Coordinates of C-alpha atoms and ligand atoms in Angstrom, one line a residue:
X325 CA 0.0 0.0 0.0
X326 CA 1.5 3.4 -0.9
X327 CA 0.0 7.3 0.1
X328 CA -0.7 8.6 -3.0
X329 CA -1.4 12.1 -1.1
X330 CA 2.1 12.1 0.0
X331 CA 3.9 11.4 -3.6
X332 CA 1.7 13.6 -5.4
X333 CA 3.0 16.5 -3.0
X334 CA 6.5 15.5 -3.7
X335 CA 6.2 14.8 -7.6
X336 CA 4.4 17.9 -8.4
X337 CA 6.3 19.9 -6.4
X338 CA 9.7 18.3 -8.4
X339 CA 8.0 19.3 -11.5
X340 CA 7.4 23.0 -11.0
X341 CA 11.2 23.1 -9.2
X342 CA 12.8 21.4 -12.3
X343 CA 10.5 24.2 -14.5
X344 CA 12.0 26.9 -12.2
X345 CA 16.0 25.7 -12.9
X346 CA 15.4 25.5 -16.7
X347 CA 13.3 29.2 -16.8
X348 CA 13.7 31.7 -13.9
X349 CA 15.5 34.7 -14.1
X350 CA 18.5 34.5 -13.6
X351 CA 18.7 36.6 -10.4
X352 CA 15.8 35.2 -8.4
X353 CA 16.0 36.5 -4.9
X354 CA 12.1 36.5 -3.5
X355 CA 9.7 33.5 -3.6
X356 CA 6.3 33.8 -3.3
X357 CA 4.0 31.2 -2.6
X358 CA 0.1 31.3 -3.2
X359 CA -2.1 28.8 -0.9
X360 CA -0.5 27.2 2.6
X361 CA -2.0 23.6 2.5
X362 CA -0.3 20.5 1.6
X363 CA 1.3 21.5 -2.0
X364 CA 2.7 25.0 -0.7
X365 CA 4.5 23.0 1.7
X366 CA 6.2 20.0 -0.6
X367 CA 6.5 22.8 -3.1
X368 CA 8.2 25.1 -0.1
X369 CA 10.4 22.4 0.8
X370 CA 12.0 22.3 -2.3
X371 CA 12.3 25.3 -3.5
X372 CA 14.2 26.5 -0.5
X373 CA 16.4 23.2 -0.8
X374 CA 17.3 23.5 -4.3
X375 CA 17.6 27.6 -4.7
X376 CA 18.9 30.6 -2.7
X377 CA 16.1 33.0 -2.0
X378 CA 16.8 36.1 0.1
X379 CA 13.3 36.4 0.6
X380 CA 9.9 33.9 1.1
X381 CA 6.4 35.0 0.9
X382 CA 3.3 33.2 1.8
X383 CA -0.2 34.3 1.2
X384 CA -3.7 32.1 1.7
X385 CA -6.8 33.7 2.2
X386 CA -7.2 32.4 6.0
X387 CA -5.0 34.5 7.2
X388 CA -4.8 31.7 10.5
X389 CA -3.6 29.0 7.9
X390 CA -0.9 31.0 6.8
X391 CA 0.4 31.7 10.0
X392 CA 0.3 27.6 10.6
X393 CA 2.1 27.5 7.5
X394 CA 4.6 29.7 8.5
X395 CA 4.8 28.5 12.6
X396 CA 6.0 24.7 11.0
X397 CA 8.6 26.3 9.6
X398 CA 12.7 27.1 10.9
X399 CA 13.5 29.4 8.4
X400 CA 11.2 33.5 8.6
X401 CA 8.7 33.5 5.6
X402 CA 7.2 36.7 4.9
X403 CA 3.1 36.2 5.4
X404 CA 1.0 38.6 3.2
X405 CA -2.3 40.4 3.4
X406 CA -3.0 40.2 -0.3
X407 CA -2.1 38.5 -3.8
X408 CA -0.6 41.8 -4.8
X409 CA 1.6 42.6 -2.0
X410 CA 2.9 38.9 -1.6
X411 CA 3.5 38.9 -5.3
X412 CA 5.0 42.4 -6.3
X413 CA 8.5 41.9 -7.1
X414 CA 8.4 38.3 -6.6
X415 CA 11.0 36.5 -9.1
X416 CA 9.1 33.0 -8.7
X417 CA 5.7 32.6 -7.8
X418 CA 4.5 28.7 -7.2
X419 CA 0.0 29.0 -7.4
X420 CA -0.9 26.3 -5.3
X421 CA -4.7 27.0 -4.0
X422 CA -7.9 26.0 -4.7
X423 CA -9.1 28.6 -6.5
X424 CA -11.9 28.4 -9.3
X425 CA -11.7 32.4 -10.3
X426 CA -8.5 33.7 -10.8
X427 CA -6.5 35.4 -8.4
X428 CA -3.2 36.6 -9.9
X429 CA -3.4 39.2 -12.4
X430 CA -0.7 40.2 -15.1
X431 CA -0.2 43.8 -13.6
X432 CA 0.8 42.6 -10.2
X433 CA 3.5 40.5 -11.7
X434 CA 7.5 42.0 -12.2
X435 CA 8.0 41.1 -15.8
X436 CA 10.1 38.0 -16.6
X437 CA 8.7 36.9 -13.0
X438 CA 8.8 32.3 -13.1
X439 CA 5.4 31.3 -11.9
X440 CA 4.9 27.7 -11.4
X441 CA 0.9 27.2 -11.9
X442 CA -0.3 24.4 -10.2
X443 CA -3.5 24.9 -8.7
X444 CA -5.9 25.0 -11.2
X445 CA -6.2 21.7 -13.0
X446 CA -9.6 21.1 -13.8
X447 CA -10.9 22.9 -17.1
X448 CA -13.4 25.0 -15.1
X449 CA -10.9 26.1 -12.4
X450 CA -8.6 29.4 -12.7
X451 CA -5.6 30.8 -10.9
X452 CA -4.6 33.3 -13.7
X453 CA -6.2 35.8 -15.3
X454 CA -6.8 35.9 -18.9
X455 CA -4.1 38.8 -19.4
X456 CA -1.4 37.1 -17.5
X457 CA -2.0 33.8 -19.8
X458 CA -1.7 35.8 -22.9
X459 CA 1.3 37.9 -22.3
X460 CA 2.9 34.6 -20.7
X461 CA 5.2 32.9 -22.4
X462 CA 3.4 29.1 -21.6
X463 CA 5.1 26.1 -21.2
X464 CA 3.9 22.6 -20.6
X465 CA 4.7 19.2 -20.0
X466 CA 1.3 17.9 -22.4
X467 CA -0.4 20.1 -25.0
X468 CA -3.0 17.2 -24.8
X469 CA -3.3 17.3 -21.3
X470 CA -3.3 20.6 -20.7
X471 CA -6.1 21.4 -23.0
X472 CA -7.9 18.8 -21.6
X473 CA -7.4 20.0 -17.7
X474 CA -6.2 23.2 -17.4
X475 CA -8.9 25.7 -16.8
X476 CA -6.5 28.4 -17.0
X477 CA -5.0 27.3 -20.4
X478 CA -8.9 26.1 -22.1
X479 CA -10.9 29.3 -20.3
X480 CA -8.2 31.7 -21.5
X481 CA -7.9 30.4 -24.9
X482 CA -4.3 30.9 -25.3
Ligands
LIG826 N1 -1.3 20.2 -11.1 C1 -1.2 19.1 -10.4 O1 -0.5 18.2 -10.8 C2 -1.7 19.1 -9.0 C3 -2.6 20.1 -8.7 N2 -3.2 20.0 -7.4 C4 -4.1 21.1 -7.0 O2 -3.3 22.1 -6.3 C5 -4.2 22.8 -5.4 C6 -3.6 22.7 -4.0 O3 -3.5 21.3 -3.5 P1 -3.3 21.0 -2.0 O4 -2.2 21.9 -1.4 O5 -3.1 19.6 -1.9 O6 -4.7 21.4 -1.3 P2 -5.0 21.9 0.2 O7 -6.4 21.6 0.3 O8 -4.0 21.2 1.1 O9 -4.7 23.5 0.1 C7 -5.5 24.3 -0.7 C8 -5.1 25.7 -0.5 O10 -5.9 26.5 -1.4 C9 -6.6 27.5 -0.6 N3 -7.8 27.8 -1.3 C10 -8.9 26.9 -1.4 N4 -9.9 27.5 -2.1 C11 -9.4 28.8 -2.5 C12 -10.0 29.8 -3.2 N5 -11.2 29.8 -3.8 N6 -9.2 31.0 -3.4 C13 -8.0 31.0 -2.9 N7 -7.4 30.0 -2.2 C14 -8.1 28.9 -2.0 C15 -6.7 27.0 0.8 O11 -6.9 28.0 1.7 C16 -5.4 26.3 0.9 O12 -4.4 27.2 1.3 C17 -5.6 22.0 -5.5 O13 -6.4 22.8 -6.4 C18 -5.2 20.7 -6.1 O14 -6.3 20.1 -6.8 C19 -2.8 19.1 -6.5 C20 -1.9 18.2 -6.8 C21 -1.3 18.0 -8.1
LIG827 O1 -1.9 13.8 -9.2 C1 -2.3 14.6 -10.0 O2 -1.7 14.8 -11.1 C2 -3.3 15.5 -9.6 N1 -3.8 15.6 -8.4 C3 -4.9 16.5 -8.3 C4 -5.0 17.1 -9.6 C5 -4.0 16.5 -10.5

């Protein structure tokens, strides 16, 4: 018997870290993550493992589960009252929330900023707004499967 739960945490957050070595800019000093359950804290684990950030930034919309988030952790994390402040001037942003409206829009975002969008992967479910998905440069690991799943990538229309 194996937890699926607990290698789907630690496969997906591999996965947007290798994304981030091949295409973040090339001085990344502040990582922000969106959402504090179970993904923004594989994906937090390796992220600050693998890379050098000078700065972490965590926002959820419970403010309390942030502040969980943040009291597991040894290292500070920065916990924000908004998307905009916890993503303005971030070089990586990992989306990891629930979300079925989107929450992070393109004028927030430094330009050239990495974001690893992982939340919204059901085709009616959204983490970016349509601007941000049409001035993004959009990668993938399945055409196929992203037009099948990802809300962001079918409700956009990019
Ligand atoms: N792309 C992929 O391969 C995978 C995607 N996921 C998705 O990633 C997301 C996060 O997964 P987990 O951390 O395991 O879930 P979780 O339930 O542990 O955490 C969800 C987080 O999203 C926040 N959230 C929920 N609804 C929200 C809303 N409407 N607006 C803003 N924030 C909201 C919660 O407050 C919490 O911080 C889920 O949508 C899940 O389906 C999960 C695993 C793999
Ligand atoms: O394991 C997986 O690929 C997923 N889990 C939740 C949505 C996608």
């Amino acid at each position: 018997m194996m937890d699926g739960e607990a290698i789907t945490a630690i496969r997906t957050a591999a996965v947007s870290a290798i994304s981030a070595k091949l295409l973040r800019p090339l001085v990344s000093d502040v990582l922000c993550i969106l959402g504090s359950g179970q993904q923004a804290r594989s994906h937090y684990d390796v992220f600050t493992k693998i890379f050098k950030f000078k700065e972490v930034r965590v926002w959820s919309r419970r403010r309390e589960m942030c502040e969980r988030f943040v009291a597991d952790l040894e290292e500070p994390v920065v916990v924000c009252r908004s998307v905009r402040d916890a993503v303005s001037g971030a070089d990586v942003i990992v989306t990891v929330t629930g979300a079925t409206e989107p929450i992070l829009r393109a004028e927030w975002i430094k330009s050239g900023a990495h974001i690893a969008a992982v939340g919204a992967c059901r085709p009616d479910w959204r983490e970016l707004d349509d601007v941000l998905m049409r001035e993004a440069l959009v990668y993938v690991d399945s055409r196929d499967g992203a037009h099948a799943e990802s809300g962001d990538i079918i409700l956009s229309g990019v």
